[in-house]
mmCIF file with all atom_site columns, C-alpha atoms in Angstrom:
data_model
loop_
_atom_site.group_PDB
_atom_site.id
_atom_site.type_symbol
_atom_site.label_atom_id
_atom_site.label_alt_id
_atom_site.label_comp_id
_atom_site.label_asym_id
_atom_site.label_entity_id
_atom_site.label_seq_id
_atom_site.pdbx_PDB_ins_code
_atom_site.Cartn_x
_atom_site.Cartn_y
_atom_site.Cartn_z
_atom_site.occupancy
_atom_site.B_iso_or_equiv
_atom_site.pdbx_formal_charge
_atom_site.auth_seq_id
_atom_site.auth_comp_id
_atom_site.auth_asym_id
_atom_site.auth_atom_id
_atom_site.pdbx_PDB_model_num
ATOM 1   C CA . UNK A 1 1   ? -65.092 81.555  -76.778 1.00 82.00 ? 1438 UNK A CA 1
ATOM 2   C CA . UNK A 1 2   ? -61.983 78.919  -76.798 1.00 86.00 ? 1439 UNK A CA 1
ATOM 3   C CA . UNK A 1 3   ? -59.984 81.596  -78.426 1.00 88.00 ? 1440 UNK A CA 1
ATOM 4   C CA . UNK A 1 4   ? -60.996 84.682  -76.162 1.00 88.00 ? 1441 UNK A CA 1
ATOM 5   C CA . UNK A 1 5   ? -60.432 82.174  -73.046 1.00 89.00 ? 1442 UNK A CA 1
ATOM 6   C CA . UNK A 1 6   ? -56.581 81.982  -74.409 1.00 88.00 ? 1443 UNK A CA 1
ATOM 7   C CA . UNK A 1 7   ? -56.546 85.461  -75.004 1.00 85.00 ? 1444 UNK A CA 1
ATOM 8   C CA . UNK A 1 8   ? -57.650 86.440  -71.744 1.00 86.00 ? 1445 UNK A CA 1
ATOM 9   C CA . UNK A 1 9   ? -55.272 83.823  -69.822 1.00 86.00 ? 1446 UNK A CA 1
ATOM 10  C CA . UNK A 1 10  ? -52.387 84.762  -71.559 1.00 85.00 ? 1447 UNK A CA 1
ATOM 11  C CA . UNK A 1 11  ? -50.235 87.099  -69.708 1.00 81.00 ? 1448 UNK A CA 1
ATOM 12  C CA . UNK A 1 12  ? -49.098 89.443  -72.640 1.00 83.00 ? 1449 UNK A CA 1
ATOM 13  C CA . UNK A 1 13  ? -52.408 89.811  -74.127 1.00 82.00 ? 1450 UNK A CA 1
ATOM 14  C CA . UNK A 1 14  ? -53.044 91.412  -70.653 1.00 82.00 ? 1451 UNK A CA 1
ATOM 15  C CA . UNK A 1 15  ? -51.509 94.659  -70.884 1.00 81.00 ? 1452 UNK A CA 1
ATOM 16  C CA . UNK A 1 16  ? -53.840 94.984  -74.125 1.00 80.00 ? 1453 UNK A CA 1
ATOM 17  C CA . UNK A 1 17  ? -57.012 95.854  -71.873 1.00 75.00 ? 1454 UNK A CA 1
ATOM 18  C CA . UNK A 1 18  ? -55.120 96.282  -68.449 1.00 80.00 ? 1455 UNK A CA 1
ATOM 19  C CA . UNK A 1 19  ? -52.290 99.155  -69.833 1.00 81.00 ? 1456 UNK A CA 1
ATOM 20  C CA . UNK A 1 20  ? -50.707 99.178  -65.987 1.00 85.00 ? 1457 UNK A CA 1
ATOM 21  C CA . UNK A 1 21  ? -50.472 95.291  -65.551 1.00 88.00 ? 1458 UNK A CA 1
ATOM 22  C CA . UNK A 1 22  ? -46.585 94.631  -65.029 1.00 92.00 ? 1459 UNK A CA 1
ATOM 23  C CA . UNK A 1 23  ? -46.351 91.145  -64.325 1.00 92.00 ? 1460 UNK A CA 1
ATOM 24  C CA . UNK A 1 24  ? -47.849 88.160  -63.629 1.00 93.00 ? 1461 UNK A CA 1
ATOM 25  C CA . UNK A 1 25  ? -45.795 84.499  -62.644 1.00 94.00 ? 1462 UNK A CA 1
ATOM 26  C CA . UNK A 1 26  ? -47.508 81.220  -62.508 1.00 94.00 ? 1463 UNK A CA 1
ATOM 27  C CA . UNK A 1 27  ? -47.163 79.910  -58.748 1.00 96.00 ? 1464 UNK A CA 1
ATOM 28  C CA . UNK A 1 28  ? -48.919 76.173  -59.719 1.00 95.00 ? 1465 UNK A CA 1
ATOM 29  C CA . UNK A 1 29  ? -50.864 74.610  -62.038 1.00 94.00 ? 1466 UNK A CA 1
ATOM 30  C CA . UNK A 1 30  ? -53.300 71.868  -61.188 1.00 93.00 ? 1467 UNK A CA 1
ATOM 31  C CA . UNK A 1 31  ? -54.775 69.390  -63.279 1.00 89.00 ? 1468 UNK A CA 1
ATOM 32  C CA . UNK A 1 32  ? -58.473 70.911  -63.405 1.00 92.00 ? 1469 UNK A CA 1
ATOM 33  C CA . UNK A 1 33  ? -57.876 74.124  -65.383 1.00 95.00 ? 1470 UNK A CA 1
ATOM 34  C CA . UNK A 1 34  ? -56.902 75.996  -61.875 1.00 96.00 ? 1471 UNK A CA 1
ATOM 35  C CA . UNK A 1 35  ? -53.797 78.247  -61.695 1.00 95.00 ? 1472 UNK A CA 1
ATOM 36  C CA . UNK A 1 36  ? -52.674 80.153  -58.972 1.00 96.00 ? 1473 UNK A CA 1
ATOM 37  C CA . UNK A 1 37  ? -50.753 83.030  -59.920 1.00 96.00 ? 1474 UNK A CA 1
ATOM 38  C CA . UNK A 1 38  ? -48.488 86.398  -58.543 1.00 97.00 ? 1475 UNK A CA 1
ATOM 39  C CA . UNK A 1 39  ? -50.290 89.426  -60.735 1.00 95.00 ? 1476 UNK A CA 1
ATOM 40  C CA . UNK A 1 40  ? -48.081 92.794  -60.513 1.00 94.00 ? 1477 UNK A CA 1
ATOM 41  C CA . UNK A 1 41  ? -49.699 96.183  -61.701 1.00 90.00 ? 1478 UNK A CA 1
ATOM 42  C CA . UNK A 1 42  ? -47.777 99.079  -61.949 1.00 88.00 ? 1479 UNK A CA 1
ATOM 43  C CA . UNK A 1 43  ? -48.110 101.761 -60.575 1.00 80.00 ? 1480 UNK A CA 1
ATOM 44  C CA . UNK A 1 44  ? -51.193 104.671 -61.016 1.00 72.00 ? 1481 UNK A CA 1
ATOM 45  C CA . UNK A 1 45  ? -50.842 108.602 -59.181 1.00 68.00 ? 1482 UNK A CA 1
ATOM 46  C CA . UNK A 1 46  ? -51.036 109.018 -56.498 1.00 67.00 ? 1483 UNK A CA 1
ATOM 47  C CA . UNK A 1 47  ? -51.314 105.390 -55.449 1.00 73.00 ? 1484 UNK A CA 1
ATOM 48  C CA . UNK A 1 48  ? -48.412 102.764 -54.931 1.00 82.00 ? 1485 UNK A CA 1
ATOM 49  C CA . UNK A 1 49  ? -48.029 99.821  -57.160 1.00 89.00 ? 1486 UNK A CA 1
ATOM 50  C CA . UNK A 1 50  ? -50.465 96.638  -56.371 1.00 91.00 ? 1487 UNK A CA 1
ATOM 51  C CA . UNK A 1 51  ? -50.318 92.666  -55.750 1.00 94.00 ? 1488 UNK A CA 1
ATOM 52  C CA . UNK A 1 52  ? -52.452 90.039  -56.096 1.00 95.00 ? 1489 UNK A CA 1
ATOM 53  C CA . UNK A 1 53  ? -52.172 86.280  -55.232 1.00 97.00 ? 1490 UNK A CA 1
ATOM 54  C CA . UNK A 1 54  ? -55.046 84.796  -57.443 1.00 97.00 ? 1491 UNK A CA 1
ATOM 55  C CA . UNK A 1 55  ? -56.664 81.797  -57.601 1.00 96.00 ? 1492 UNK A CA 1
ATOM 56  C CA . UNK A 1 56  ? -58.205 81.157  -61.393 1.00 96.00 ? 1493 UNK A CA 1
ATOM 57  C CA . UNK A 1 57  ? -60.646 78.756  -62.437 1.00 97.00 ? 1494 UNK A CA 1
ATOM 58  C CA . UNK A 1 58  ? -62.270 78.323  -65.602 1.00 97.00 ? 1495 UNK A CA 1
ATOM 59  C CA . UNK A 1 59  ? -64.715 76.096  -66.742 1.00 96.00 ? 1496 UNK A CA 1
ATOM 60  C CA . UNK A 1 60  ? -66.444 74.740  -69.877 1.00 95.00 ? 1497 UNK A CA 1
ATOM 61  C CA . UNK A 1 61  ? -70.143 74.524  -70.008 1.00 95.00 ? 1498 UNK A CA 1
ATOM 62  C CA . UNK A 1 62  ? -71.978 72.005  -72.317 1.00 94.00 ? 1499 UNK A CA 1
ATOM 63  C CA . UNK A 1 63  ? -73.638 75.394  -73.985 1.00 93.00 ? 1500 UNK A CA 1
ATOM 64  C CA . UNK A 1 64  ? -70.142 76.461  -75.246 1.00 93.00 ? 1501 UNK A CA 1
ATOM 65  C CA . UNK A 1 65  ? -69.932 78.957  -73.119 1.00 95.00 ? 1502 UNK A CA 1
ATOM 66  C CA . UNK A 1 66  ? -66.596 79.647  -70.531 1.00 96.00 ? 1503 UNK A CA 1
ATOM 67  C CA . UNK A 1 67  ? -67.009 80.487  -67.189 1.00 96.00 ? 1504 UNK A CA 1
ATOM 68  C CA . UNK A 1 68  ? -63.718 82.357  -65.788 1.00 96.00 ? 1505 UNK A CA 1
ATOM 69  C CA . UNK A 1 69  ? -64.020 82.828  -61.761 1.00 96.00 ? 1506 UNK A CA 1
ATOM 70  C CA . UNK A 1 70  ? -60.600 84.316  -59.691 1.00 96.00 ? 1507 UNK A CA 1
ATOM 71  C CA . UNK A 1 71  ? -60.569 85.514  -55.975 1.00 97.00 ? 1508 UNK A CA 1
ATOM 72  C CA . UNK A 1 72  ? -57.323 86.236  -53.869 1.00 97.00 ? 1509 UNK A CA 1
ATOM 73  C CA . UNK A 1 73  ? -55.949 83.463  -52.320 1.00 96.00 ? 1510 UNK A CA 1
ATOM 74  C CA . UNK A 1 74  ? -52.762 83.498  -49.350 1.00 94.00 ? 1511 UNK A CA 1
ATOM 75  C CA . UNK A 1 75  ? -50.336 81.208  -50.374 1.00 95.00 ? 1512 UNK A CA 1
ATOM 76  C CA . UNK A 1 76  ? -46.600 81.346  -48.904 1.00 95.00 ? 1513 UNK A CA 1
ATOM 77  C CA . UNK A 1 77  ? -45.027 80.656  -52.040 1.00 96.00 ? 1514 UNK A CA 1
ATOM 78  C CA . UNK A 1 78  ? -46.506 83.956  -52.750 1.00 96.00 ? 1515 UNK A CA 1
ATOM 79  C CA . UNK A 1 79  ? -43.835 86.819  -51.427 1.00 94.00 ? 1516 UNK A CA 1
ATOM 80  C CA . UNK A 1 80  ? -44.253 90.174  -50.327 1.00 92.00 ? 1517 UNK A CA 1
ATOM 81  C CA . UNK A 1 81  ? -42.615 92.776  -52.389 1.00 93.00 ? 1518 UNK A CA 1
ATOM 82  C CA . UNK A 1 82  ? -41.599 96.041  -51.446 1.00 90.00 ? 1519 UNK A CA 1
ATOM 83  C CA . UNK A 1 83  ? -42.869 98.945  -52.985 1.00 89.00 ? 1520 UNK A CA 1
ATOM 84  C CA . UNK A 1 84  ? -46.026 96.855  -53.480 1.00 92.00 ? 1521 UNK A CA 1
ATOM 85  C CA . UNK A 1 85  ? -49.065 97.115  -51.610 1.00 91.00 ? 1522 UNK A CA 1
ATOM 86  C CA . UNK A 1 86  ? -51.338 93.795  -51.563 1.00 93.00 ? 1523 UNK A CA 1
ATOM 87  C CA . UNK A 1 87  ? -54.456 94.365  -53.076 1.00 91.00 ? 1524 UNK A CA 1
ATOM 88  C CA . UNK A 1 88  ? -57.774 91.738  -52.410 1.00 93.00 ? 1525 UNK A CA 1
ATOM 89  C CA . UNK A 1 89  ? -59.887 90.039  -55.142 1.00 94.00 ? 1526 UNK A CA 1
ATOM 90  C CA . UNK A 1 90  ? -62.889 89.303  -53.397 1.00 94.00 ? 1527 UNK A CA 1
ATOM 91  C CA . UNK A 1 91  ? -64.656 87.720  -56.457 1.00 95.00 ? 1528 UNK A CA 1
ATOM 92  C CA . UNK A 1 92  ? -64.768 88.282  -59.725 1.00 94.00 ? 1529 UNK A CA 1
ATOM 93  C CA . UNK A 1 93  ? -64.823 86.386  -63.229 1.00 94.00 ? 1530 UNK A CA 1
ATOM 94  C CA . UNK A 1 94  ? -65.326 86.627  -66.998 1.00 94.00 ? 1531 UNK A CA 1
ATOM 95  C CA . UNK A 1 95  ? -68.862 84.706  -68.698 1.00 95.00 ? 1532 UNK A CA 1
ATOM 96  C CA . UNK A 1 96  ? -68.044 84.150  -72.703 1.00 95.00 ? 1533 UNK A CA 1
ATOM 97  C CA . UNK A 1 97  ? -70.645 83.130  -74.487 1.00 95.00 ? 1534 UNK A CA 1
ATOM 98  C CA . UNK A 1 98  ? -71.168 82.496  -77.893 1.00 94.00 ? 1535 UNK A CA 1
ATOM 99  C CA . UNK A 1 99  ? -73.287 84.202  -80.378 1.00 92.00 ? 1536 UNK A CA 1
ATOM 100 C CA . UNK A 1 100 ? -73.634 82.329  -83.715 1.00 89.00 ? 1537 UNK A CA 1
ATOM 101 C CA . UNK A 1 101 ? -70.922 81.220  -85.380 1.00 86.00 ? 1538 UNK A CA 1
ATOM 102 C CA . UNK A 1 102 ? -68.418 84.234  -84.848 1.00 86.00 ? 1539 UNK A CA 1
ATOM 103 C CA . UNK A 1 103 ? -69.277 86.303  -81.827 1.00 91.00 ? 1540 UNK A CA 1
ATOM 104 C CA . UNK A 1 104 ? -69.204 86.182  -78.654 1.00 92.00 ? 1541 UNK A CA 1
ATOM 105 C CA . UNK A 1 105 ? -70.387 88.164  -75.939 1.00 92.00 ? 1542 UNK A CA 1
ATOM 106 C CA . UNK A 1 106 ? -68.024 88.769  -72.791 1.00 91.00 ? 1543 UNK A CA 1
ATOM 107 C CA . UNK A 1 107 ? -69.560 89.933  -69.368 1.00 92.00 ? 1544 UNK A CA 1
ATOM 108 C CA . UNK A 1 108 ? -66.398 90.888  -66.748 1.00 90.00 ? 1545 UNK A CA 1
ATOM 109 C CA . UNK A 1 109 ? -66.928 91.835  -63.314 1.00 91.00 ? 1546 UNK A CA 1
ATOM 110 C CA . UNK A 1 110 ? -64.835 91.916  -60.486 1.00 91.00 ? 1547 UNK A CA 1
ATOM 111 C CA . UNK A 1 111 ? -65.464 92.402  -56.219 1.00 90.00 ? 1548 UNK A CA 1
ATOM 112 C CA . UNK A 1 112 ? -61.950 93.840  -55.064 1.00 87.00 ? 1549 UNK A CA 1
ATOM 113 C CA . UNK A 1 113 ? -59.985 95.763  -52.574 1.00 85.00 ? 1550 UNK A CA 1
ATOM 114 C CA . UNK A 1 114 ? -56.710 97.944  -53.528 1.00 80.00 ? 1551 UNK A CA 1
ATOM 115 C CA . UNK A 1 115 ? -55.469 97.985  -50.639 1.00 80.00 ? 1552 UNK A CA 1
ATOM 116 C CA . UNK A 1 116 ? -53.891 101.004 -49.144 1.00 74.00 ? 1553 UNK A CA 1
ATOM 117 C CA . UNK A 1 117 ? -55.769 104.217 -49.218 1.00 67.00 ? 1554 UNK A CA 1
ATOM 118 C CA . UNK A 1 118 ? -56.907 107.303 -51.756 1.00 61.00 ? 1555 UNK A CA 1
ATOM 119 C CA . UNK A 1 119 ? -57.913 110.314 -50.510 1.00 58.00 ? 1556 UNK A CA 1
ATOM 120 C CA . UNK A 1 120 ? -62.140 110.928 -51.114 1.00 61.00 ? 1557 UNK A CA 1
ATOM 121 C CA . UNK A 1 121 ? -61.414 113.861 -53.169 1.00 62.00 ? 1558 UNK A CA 1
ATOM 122 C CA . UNK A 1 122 ? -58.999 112.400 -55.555 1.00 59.00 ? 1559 UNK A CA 1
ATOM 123 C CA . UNK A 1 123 ? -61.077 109.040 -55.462 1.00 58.00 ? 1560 UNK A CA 1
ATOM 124 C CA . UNK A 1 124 ? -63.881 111.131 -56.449 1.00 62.00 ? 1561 UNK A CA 1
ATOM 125 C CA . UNK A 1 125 ? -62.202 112.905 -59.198 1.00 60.00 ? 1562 UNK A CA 1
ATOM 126 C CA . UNK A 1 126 ? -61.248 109.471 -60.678 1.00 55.00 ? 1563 UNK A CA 1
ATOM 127 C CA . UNK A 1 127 ? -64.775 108.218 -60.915 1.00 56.00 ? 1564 UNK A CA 1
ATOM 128 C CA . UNK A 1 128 ? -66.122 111.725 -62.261 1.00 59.00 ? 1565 UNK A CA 1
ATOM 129 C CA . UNK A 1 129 ? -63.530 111.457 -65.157 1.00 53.00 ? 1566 UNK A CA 1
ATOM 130 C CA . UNK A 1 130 ? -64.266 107.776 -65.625 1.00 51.00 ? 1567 UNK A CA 1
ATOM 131 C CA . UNK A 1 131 ? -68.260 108.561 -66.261 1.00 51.00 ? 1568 UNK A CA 1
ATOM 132 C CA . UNK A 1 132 ? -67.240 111.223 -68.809 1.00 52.00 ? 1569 UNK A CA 1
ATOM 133 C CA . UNK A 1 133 ? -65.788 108.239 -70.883 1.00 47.00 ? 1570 UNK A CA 1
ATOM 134 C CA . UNK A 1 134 ? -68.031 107.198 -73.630 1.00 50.00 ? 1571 UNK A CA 1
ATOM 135 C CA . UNK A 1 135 ? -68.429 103.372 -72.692 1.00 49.00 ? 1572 UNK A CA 1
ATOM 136 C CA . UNK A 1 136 ? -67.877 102.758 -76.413 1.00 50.00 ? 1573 UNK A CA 1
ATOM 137 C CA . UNK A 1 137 ? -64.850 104.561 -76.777 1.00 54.00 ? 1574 UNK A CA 1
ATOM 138 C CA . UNK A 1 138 ? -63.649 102.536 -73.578 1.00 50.00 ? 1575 UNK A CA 1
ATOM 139 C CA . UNK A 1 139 ? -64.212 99.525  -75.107 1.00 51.00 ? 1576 UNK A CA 1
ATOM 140 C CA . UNK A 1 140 ? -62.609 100.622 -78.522 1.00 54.00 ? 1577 UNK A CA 1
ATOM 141 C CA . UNK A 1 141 ? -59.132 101.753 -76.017 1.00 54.00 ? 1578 UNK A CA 1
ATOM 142 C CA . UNK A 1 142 ? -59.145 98.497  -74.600 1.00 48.00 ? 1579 UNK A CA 1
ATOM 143 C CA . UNK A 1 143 ? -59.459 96.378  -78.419 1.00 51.00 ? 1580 UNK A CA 1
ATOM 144 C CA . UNK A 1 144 ? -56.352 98.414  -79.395 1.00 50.00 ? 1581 UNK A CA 1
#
């Protein structure tokens, strides 16, 4: 899990399963494996590039495993950029836990708001062509 935690929190390993993530700067870093950071995602048709101000935690548990929690978080040091609209992370997180000596299995979810708005049609279109995906062959794109 210690080497999927690096992977995950290392900003250029991020456009390996996030292809539109820009950018992301490190606003502070305190003592107890917290980091707030400024994320930057390019920017998807028809909608405008996105924001975040995060707040990450992670955590080691005595079973080995790594809990990975975020959420937005305001913080002035934190500026407003045009041509960006400011998306909300409501909650979200990574679990890695190991499985025998070599695997591990990763759980992501994530509670958010864009920001901005899609029209219901095209919003609906999105998530039809996102079921036709074959969740393996997702997973196989974003190990590439």
């Amino acid at each position: 899990p210690i080497e999927i935690l690096t992977f995950i929190l290392t900003h250029e390993n991020q456009r390996k399963f996030d292809p539109s993530f820009k950018e992301a700067k490190t606003i502070i870093r305190l003592p107890d494996n917290t980091v707030v950071q400024h994320k930057m995602y390019g920017r998807n048709w028809p909608a405008q590039a996105r924001d975040f101000g995060v707040l990450i935690h992670y955590e080691l548990k005595s079973d080995a495993s790594i809990v990975i929690s975020f959420c937005t978080v305001n913080d002035p040091r934190i500026p407003k950029l045009n041509n960006f609209v400011r998306g909300k992370i409501f909650k979200g997180g990574w679990i890695l836990e190991p499985k025998g000596e070599s695997e591990t299995i990763v759980t992501y979810g994530v509670h958010m708001h864009m920001g901005g708005t899609v029209s219901i049609k095209l919003n609906n279109k999105s998530i039809k062509a996102q079921n036709r995906r074959k969740p393996m062959k997702l997973m196989k794109e974003m190990l590439k």
